[in-house]
mmCIF file of C-alpha atoms in Angstrom:
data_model
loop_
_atom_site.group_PDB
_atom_site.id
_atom_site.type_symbol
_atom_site.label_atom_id
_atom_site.label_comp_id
_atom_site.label_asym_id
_atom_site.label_seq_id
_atom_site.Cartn_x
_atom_site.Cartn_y
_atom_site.Cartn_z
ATOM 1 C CA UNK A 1 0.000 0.000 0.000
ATOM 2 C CA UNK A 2 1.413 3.460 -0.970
ATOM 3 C CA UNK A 3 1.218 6.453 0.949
ATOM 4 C CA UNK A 4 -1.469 7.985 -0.977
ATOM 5 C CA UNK A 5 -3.568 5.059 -0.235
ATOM 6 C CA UNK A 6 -2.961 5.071 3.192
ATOM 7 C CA UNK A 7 -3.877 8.785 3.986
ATOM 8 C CA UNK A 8 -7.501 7.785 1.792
ATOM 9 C CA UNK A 9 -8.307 6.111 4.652
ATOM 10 C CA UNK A 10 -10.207 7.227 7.500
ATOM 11 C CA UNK A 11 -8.692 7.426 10.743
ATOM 12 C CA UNK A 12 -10.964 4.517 12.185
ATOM 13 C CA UNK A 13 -9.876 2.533 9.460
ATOM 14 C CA UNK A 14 -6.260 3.896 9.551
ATOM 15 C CA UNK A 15 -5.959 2.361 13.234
ATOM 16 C CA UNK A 16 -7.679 -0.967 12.263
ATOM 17 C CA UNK A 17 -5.046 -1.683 9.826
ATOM 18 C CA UNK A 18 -2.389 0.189 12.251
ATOM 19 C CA UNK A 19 -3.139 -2.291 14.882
ATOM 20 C CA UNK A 20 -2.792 -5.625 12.588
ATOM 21 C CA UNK A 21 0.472 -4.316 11.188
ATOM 22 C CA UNK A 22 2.072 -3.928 14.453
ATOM 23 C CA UNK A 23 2.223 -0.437 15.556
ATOM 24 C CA UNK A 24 2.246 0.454 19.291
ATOM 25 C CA UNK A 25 -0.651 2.386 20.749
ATOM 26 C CA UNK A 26 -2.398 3.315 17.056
ATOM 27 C CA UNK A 27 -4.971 5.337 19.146
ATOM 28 C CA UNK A 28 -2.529 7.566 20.763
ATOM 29 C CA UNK A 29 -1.267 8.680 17.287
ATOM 30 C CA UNK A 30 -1.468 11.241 14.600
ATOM 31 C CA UNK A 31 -2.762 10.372 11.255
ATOM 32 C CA UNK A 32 0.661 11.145 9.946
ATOM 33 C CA UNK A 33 2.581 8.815 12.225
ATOM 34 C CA UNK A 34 0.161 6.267 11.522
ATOM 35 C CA UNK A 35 1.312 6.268 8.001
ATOM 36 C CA UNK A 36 4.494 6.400 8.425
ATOM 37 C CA UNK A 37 4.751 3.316 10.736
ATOM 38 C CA UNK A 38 2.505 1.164 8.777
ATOM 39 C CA UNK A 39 4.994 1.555 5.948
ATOM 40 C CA UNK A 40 8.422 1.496 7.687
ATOM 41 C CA UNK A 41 6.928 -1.800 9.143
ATOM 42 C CA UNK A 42 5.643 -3.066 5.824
ATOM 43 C CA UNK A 43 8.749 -2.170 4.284
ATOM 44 C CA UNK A 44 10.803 -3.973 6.890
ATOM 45 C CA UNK A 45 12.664 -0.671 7.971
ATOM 46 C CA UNK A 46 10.530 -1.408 11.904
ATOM 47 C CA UNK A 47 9.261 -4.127 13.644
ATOM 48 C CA UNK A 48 6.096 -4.741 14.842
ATOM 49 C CA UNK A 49 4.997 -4.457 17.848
ATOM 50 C CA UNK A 50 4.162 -7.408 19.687
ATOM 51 C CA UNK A 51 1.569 -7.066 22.975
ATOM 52 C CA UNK A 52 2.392 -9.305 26.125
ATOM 53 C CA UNK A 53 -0.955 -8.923 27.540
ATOM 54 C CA UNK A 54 -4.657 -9.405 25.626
ATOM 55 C CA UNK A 55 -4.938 -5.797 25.230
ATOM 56 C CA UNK A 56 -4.069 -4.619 21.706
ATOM 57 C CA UNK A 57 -3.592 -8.471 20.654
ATOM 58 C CA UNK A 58 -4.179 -9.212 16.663
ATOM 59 C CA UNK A 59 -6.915 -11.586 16.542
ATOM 60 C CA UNK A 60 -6.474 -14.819 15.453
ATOM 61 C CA UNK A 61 -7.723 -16.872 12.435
ATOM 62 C CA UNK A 62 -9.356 -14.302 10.332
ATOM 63 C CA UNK A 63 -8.232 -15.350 6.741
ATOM 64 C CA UNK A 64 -7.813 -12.160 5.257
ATOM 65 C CA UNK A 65 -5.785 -8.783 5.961
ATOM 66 C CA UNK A 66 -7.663 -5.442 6.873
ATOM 67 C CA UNK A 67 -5.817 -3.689 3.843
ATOM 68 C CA UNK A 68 -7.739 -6.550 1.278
ATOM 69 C CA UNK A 69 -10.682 -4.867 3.005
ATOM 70 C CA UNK A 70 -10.601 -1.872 2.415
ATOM 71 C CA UNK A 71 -8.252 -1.315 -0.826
ATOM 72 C CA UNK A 72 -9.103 -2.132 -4.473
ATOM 73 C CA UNK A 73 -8.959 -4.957 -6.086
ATOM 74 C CA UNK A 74 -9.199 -6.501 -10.128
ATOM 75 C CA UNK A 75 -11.998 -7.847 -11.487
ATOM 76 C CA UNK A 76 -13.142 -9.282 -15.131
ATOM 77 C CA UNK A 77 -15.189 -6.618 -15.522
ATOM 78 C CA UNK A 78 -18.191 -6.676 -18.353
ATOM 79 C CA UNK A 79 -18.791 -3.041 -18.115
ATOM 80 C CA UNK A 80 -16.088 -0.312 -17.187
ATOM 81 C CA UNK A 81 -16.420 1.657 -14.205
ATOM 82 C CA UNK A 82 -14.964 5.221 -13.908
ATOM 83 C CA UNK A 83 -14.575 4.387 -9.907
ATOM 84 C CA UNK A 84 -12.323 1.755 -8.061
ATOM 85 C CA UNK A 85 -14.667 -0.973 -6.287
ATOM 86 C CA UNK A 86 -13.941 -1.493 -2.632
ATOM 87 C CA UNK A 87 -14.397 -5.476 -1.963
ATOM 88 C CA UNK A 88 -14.323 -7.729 1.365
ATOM 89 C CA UNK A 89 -14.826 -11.301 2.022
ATOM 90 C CA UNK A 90 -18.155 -12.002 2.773
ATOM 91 C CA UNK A 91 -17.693 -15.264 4.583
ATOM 92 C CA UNK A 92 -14.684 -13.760 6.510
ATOM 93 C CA UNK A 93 -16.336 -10.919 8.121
ATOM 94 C CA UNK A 94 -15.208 -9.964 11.650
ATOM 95 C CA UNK A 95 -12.478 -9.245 14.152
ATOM 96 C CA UNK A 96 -12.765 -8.297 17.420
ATOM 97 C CA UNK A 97 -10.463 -6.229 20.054
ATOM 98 C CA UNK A 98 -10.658 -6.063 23.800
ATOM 99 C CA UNK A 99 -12.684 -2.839 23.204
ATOM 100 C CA UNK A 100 -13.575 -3.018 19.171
ATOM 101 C CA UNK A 101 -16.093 -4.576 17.032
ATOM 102 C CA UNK A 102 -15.703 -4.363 13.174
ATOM 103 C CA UNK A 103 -18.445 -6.333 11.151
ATOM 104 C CA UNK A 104 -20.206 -5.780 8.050
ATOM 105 C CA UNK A 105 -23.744 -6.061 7.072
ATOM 106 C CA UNK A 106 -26.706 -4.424 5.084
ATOM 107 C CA UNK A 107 -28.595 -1.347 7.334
ATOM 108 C CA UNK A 108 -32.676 -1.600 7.109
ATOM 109 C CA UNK A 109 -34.518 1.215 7.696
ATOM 110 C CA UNK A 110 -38.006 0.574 8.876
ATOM 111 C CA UNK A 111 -41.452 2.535 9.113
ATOM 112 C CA UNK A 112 -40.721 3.964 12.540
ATOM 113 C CA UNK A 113 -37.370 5.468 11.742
ATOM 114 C CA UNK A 114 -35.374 3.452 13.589
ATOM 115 C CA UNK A 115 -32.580 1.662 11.905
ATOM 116 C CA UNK A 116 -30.759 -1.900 11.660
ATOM 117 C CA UNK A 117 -27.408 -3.651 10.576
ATOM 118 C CA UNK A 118 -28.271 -7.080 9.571
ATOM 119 C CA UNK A 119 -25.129 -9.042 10.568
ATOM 120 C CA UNK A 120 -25.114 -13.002 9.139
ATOM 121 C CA UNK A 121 -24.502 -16.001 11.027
ATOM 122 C CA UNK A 122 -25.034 -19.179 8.990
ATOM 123 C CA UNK A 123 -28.829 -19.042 8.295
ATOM 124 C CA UNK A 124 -29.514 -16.648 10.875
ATOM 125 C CA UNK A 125 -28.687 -13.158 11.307
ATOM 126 C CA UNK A 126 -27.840 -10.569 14.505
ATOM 127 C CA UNK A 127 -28.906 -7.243 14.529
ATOM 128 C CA UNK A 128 -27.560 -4.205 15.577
ATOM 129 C CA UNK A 129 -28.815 -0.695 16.053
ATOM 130 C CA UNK A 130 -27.911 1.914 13.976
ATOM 131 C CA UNK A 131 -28.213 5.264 15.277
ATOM 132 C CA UNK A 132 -30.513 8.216 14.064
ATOM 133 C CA UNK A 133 -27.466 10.647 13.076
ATOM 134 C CA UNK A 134 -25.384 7.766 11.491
ATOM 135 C CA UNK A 135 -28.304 7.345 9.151
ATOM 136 C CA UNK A 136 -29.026 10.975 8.207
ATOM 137 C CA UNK A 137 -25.063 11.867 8.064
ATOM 138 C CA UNK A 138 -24.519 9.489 5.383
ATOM 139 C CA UNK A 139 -27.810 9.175 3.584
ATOM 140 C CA UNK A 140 -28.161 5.569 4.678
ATOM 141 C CA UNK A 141 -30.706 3.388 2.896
ATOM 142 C CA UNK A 142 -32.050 -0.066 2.994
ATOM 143 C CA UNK A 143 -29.803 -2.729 1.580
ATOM 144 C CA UNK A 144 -26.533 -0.670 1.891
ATOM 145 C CA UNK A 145 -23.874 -2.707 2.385
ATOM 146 C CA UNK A 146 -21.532 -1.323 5.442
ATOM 147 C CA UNK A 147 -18.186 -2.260 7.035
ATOM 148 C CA UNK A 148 -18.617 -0.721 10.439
ATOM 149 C CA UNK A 149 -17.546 -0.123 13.787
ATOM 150 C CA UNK A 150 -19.682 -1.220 16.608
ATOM 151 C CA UNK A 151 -19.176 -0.279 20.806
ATOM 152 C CA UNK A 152 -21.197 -1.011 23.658
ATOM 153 C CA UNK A 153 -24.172 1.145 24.693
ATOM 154 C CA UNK A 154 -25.914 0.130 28.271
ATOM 155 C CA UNK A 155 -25.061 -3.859 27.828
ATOM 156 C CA UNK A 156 -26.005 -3.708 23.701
ATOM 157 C CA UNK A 157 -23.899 -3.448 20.823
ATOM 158 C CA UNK A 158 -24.500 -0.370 18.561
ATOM 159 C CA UNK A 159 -22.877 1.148 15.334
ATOM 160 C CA UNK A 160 -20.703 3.586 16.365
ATOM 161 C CA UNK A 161 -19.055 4.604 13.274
ATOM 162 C CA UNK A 162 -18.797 3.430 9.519
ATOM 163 C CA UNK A 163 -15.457 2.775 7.836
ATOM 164 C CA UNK A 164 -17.247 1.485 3.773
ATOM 165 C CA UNK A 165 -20.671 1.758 2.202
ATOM 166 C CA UNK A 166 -21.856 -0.525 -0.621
ATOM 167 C CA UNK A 167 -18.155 -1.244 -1.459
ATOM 168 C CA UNK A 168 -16.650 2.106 -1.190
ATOM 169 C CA UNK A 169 -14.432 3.926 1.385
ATOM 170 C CA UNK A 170 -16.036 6.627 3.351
ATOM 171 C CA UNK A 171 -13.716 9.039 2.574
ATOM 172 C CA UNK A 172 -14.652 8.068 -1.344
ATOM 173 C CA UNK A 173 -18.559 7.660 -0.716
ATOM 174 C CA UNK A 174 -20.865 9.796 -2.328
ATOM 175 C CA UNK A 175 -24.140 11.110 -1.050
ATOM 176 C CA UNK A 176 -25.547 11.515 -4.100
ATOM 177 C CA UNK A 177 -26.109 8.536 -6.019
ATOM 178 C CA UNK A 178 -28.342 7.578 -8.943
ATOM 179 C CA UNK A 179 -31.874 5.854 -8.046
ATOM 180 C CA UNK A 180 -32.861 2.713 -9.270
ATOM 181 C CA UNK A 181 -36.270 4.206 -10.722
ATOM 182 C CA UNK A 182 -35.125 6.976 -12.512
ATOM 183 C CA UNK A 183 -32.375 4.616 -14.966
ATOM 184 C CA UNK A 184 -33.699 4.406 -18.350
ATOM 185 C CA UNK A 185 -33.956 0.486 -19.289
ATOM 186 C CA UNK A 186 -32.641 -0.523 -22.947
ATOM 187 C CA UNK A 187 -32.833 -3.675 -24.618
ATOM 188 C CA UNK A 188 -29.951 -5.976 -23.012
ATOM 189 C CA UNK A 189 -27.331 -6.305 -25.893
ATOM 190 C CA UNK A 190 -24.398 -7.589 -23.734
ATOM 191 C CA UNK A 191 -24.276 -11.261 -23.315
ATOM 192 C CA UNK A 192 -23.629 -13.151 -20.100
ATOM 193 C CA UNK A 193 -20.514 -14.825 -20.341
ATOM 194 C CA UNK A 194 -19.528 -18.497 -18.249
ATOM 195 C CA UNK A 195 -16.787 -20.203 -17.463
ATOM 196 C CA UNK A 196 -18.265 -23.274 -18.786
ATOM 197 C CA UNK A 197 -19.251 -23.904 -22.899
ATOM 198 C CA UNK A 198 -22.075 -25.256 -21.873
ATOM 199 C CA UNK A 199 -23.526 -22.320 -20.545
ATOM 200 C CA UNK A 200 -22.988 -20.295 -22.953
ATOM 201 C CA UNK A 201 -24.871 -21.520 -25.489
ATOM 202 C CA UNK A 202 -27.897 -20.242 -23.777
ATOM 203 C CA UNK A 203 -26.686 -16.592 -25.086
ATOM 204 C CA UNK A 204 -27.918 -15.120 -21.821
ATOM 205 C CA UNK A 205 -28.100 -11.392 -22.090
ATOM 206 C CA UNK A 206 -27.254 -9.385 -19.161
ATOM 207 C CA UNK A 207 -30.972 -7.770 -17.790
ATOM 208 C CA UNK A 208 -32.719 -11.110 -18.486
ATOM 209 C CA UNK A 209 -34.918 -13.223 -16.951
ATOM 210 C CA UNK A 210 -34.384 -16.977 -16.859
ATOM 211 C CA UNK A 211 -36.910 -19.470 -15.287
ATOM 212 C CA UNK A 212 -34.864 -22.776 -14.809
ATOM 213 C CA UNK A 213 -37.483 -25.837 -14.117
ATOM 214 C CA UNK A 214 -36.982 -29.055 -11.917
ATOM 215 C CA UNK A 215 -38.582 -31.348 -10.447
ATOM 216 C CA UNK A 216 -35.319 -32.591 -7.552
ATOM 217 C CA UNK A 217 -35.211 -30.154 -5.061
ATOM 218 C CA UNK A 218 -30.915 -30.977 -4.234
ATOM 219 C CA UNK A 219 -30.338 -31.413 -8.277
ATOM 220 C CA UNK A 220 -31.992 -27.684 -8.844
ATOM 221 C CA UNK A 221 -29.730 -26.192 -6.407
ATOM 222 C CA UNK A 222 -26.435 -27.415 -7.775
ATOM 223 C CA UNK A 223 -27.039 -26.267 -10.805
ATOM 224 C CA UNK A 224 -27.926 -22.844 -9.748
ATOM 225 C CA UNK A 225 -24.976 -23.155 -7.189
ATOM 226 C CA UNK A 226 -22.578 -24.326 -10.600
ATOM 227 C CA UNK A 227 -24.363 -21.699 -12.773
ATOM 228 C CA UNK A 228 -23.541 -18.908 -10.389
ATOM 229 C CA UNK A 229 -19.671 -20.088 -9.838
ATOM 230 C CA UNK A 230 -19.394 -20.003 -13.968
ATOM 231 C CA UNK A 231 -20.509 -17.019 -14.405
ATOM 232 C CA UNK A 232 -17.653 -14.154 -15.368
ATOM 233 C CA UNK A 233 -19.749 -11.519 -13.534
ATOM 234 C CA UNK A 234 -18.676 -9.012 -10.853
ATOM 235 C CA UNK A 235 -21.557 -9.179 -8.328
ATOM 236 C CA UNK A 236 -23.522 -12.353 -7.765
ATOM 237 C CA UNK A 237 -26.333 -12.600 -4.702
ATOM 238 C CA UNK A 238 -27.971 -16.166 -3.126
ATOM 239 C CA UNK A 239 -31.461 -16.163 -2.099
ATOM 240 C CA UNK A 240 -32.491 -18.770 -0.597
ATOM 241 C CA UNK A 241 -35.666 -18.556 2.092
ATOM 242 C CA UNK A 242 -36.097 -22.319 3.161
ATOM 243 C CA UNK A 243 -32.861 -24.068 3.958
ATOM 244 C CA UNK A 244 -32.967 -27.459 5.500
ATOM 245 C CA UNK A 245 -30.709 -28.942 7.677
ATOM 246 C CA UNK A 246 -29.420 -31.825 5.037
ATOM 247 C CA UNK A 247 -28.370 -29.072 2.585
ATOM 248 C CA UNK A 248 -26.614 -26.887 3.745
ATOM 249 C CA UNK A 249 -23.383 -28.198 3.379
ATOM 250 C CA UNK A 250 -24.048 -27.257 -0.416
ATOM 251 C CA UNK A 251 -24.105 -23.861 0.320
ATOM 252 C CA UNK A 252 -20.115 -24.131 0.893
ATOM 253 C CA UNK A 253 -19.524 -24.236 -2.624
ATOM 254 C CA UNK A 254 -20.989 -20.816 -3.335
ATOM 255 C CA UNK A 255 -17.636 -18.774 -4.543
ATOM 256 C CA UNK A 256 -17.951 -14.925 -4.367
ATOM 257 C CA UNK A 257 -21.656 -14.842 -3.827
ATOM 258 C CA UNK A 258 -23.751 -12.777 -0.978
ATOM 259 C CA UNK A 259 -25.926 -14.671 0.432
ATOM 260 C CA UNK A 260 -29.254 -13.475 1.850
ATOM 261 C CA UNK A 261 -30.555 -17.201 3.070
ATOM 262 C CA UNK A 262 -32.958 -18.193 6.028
ATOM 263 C CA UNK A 263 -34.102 -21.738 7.525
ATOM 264 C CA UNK A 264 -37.172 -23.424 6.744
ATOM 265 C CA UNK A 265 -38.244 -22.680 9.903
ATOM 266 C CA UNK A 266 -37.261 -19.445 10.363
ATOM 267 C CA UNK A 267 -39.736 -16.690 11.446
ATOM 268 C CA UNK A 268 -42.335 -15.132 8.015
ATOM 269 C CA UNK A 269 -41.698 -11.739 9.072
ATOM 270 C CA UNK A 270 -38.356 -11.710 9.196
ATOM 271 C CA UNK A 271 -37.499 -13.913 6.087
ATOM 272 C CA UNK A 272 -39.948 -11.148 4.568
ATOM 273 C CA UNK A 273 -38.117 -8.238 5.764
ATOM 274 C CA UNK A 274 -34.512 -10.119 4.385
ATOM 275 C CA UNK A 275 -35.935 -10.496 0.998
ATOM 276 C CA UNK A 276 -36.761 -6.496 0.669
ATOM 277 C CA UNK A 277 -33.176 -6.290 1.829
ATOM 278 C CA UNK A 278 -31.746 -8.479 -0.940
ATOM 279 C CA UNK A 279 -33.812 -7.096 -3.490
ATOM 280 C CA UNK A 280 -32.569 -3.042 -2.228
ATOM 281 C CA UNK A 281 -28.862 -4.617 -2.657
ATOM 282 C CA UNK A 282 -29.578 -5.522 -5.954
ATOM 283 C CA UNK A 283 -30.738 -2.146 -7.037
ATOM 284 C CA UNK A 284 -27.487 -0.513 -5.150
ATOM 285 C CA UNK A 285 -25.574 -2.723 -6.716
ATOM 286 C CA UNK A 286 -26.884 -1.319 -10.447
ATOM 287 C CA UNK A 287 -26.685 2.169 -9.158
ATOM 288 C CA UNK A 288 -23.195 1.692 -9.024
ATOM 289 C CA UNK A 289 -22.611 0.826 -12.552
ATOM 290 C CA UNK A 290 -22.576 -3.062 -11.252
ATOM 291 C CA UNK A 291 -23.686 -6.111 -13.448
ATOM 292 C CA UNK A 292 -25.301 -8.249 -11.376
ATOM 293 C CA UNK A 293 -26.710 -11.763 -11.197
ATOM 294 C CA UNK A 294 -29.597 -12.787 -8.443
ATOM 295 C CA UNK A 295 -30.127 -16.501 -7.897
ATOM 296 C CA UNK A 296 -33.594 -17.620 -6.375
ATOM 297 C CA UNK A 297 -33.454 -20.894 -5.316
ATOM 298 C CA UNK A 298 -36.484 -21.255 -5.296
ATOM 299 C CA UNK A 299 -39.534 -19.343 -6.425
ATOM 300 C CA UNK A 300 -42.091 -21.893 -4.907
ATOM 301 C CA UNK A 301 -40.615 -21.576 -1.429
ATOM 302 C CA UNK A 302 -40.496 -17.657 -1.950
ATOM 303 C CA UNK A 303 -44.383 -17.483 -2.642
ATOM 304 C CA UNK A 304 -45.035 -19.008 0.041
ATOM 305 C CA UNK A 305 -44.106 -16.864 2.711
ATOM 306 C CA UNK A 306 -45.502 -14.117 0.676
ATOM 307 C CA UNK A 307 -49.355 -12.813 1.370
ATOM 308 C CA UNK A 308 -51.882 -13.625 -0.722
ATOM 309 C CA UNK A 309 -50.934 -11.079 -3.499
ATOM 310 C CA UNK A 310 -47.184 -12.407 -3.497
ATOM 311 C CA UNK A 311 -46.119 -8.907 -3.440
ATOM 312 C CA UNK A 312 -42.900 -9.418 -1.858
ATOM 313 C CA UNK A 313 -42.570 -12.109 -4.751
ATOM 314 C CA UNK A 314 -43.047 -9.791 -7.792
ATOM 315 C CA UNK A 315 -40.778 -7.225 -6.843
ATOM 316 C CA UNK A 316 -38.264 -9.369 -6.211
ATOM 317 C CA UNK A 317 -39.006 -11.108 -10.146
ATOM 318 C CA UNK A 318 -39.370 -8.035 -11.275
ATOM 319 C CA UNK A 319 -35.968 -5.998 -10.845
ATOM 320 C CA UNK A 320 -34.740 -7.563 -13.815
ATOM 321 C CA UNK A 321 -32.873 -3.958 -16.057
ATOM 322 C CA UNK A 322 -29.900 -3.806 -18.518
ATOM 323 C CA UNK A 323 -29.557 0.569 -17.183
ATOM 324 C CA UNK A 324 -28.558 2.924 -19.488
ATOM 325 C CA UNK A 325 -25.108 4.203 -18.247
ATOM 326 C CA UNK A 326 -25.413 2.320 -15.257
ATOM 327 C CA UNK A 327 -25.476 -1.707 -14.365
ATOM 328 C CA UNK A 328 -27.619 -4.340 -15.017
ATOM 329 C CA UNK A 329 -29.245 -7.116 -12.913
ATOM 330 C CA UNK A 330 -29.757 -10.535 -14.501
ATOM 331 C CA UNK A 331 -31.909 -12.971 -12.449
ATOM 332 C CA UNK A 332 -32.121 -17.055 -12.506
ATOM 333 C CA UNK A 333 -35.029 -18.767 -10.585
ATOM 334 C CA UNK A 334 -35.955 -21.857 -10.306
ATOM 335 C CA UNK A 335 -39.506 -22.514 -10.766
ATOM 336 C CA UNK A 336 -41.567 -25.862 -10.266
ATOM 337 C CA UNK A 337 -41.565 -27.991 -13.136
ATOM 338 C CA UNK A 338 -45.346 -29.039 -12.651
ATOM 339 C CA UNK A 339 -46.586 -26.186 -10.554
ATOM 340 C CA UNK A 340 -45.923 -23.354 -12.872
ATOM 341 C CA UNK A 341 -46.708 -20.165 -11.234
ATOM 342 C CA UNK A 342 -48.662 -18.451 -14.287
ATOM 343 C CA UNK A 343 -48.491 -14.954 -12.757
ATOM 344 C CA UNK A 344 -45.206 -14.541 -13.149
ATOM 345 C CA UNK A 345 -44.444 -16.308 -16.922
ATOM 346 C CA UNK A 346 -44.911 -12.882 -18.356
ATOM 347 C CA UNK A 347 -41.720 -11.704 -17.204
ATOM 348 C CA UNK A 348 -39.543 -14.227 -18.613
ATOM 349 C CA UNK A 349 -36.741 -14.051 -21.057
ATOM 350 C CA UNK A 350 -35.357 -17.860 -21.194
ATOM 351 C CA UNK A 351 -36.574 -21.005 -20.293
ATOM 352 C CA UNK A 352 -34.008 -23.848 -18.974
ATOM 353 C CA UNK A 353 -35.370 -27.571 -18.370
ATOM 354 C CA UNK A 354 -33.454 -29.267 -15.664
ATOM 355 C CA UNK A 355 -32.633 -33.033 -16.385
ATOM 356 C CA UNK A 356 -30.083 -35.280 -14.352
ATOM 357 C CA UNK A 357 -27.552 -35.209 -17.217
ATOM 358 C CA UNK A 358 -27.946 -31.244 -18.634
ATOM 359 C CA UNK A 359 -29.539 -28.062 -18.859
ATOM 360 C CA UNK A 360 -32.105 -27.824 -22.609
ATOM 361 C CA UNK A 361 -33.485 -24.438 -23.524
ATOM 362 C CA UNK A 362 -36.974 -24.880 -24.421
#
């Protein structure tokens, strides 16, 4: 990391990645020295600092460094981007001090103004207040995607300051920001590209819709899993409402996906409340000039903790868009091969037949 990088940072952030380099007493410091001993260690010129008591200890077994978090990275990118895209492990997600909590999440904003960070754990999620001047200070929205900072308010864990939003650095994040609505739709003219021939023979366009149909539950979710790991796409989110037990072990083969997933037994209003989340990350995500692909595995299961106009269910079917200057959002669902939901048949592009052997457009 240069110099330049480092002062990008914001001095949270700065002290986060001060702390796992090795320099003594990061809160004590300027922003200036901060710098400078990250790179003299870095560079070999220092060594770090090593604590003999739990206070100030690097944690242990995280996977990943906090500069991977929070500087850019390459991508195969389908569309260019006039901004660098801020990345983090999504399965790798948290390190904790003897007096810091950094974890990342997506905020939801609800009716009575009062604000969430939804934090994953397996198929179940923990929540975390955000406060009222965190929200208005950055424009927060439901379905942003934050890196944050959390501390201890009368025995509860609250976000106490924000280091990324929806992939960017604070000190790089923008208020104002495009809106979903308001992005003209074109005809999709870019095709969706796999890693796998026999993909892409379908000739996929980004901003379609494609209804994949089986009748084995396991089978259907494999090849979604496998369709999503071929694709040569930037952004790629998991839905998924009713998770058994039995499978979820094939969830661990999901490379570079967000996963917004709940068990089968898992509580209506809150699987309800998820999905709104997963479909407002989507529509970030194309905001930002992303591509991105939403798997919904599957459509049946989805209905069925909708209300009797499957509202929840249509929006989510519905946010397929190839934007005009901006992203796109391509969506695969699996639908029931002899319960075809009729409503929704209207909005598709492609039709895939699932068979034990391969996939057949029909």
């Amino acid at each position: 990391m240069t110099e330049e990088q480092l002062n990008e940072l914001s001095i949270f952030a700065l002290r986060e990645l001060a702390r796992r380099t090795g320099v003594y007493a990061p809160t004590s410091k300027k922003k200036s020295e901060l710098i400078s001993e990250i790179i003299e260690i870095s560079e070999g010129k220092k060594k770090p600092y090593i604590a003999k008591t739990k206070q100030g200890r690097p944690p242990k077994g995280i996977g990943y460094s906090f500069a991977d978090i929070l500087m850019p990275k390459t991508y195969i990118n389908t569309q260019p981007s006039s901004s660098n895209i801020m990345t983090f492990n999504q399965n790798k997600i948290e390190f904790q001090y003897d007096d810091i909590k950094t974890v990342s999440g997506y905020a939801e904003l609800l009716s009575d103004k009062s604000a969430f960070l939804w934090v994953r754990r397996q198929e179940n999620y923990l929540h975390y207040f955000i406060p009222e001047n965190i929200i208005k200070e950055y424009d927060i929205k439901t379905g942003d995607k934050l890196l944050v900072e959390l501390s201890s308010d009368e025995s509860q864990m609250i976000v106490k300051s924000i280091f990324n939003i929806n992939d960017f650095p604070i000190l790089k994040y923008e208020k104002n920001r495009k809106n979903y609505f308001d992005i003209e739709h074109i005809e999709p003219n870019k095709i969706l590209e796999f890693n796998k021939d026999e993909y892409n023979q379908f000739n996929i366009k980004m901003g379609e819709n494609v209804y994949l149909y089986g009748s084995d539950n396991k089978n259907n979710t494999e090849i979604i899993i496998n369709l999503l790991n071929s694709c040569k796409i930037n952004k790629k989110i998991y839905v998924n409402v009713s998770i058994a037990e039995k499978n979820k072990y094939l969830l661990n083969k999901l490379e570079n996906t967000e996963l917004f997933i709940s068990s089968i037994t898992a509580e209506m209003d809150l699987v309800k409340r998820l999905i709104n989340i997963a479909a407002e990350r989507a529509k970030h995500l194309l905001e930002n000039g992303e591509n991105v692909l939403i798997a919904i595995d599957d459509v049946l299961s989805l209905s069925g903790i909708d209300t009797s106009d499957l509202l929840i269910t249509k929006n989510l079917l519905s946010l397929t868009k190839c934007g005009k200057d901006a992203g796109s959002i391509t969506l695969f669902a699996i639908m029931p091969l002899e319960k075809n939901i009729n409503i929704f048949e209207k909005l598709v592009d492609k039709r895939i037949k699932i068979t034990d052997k391969k996939l057949i457009l029909v």
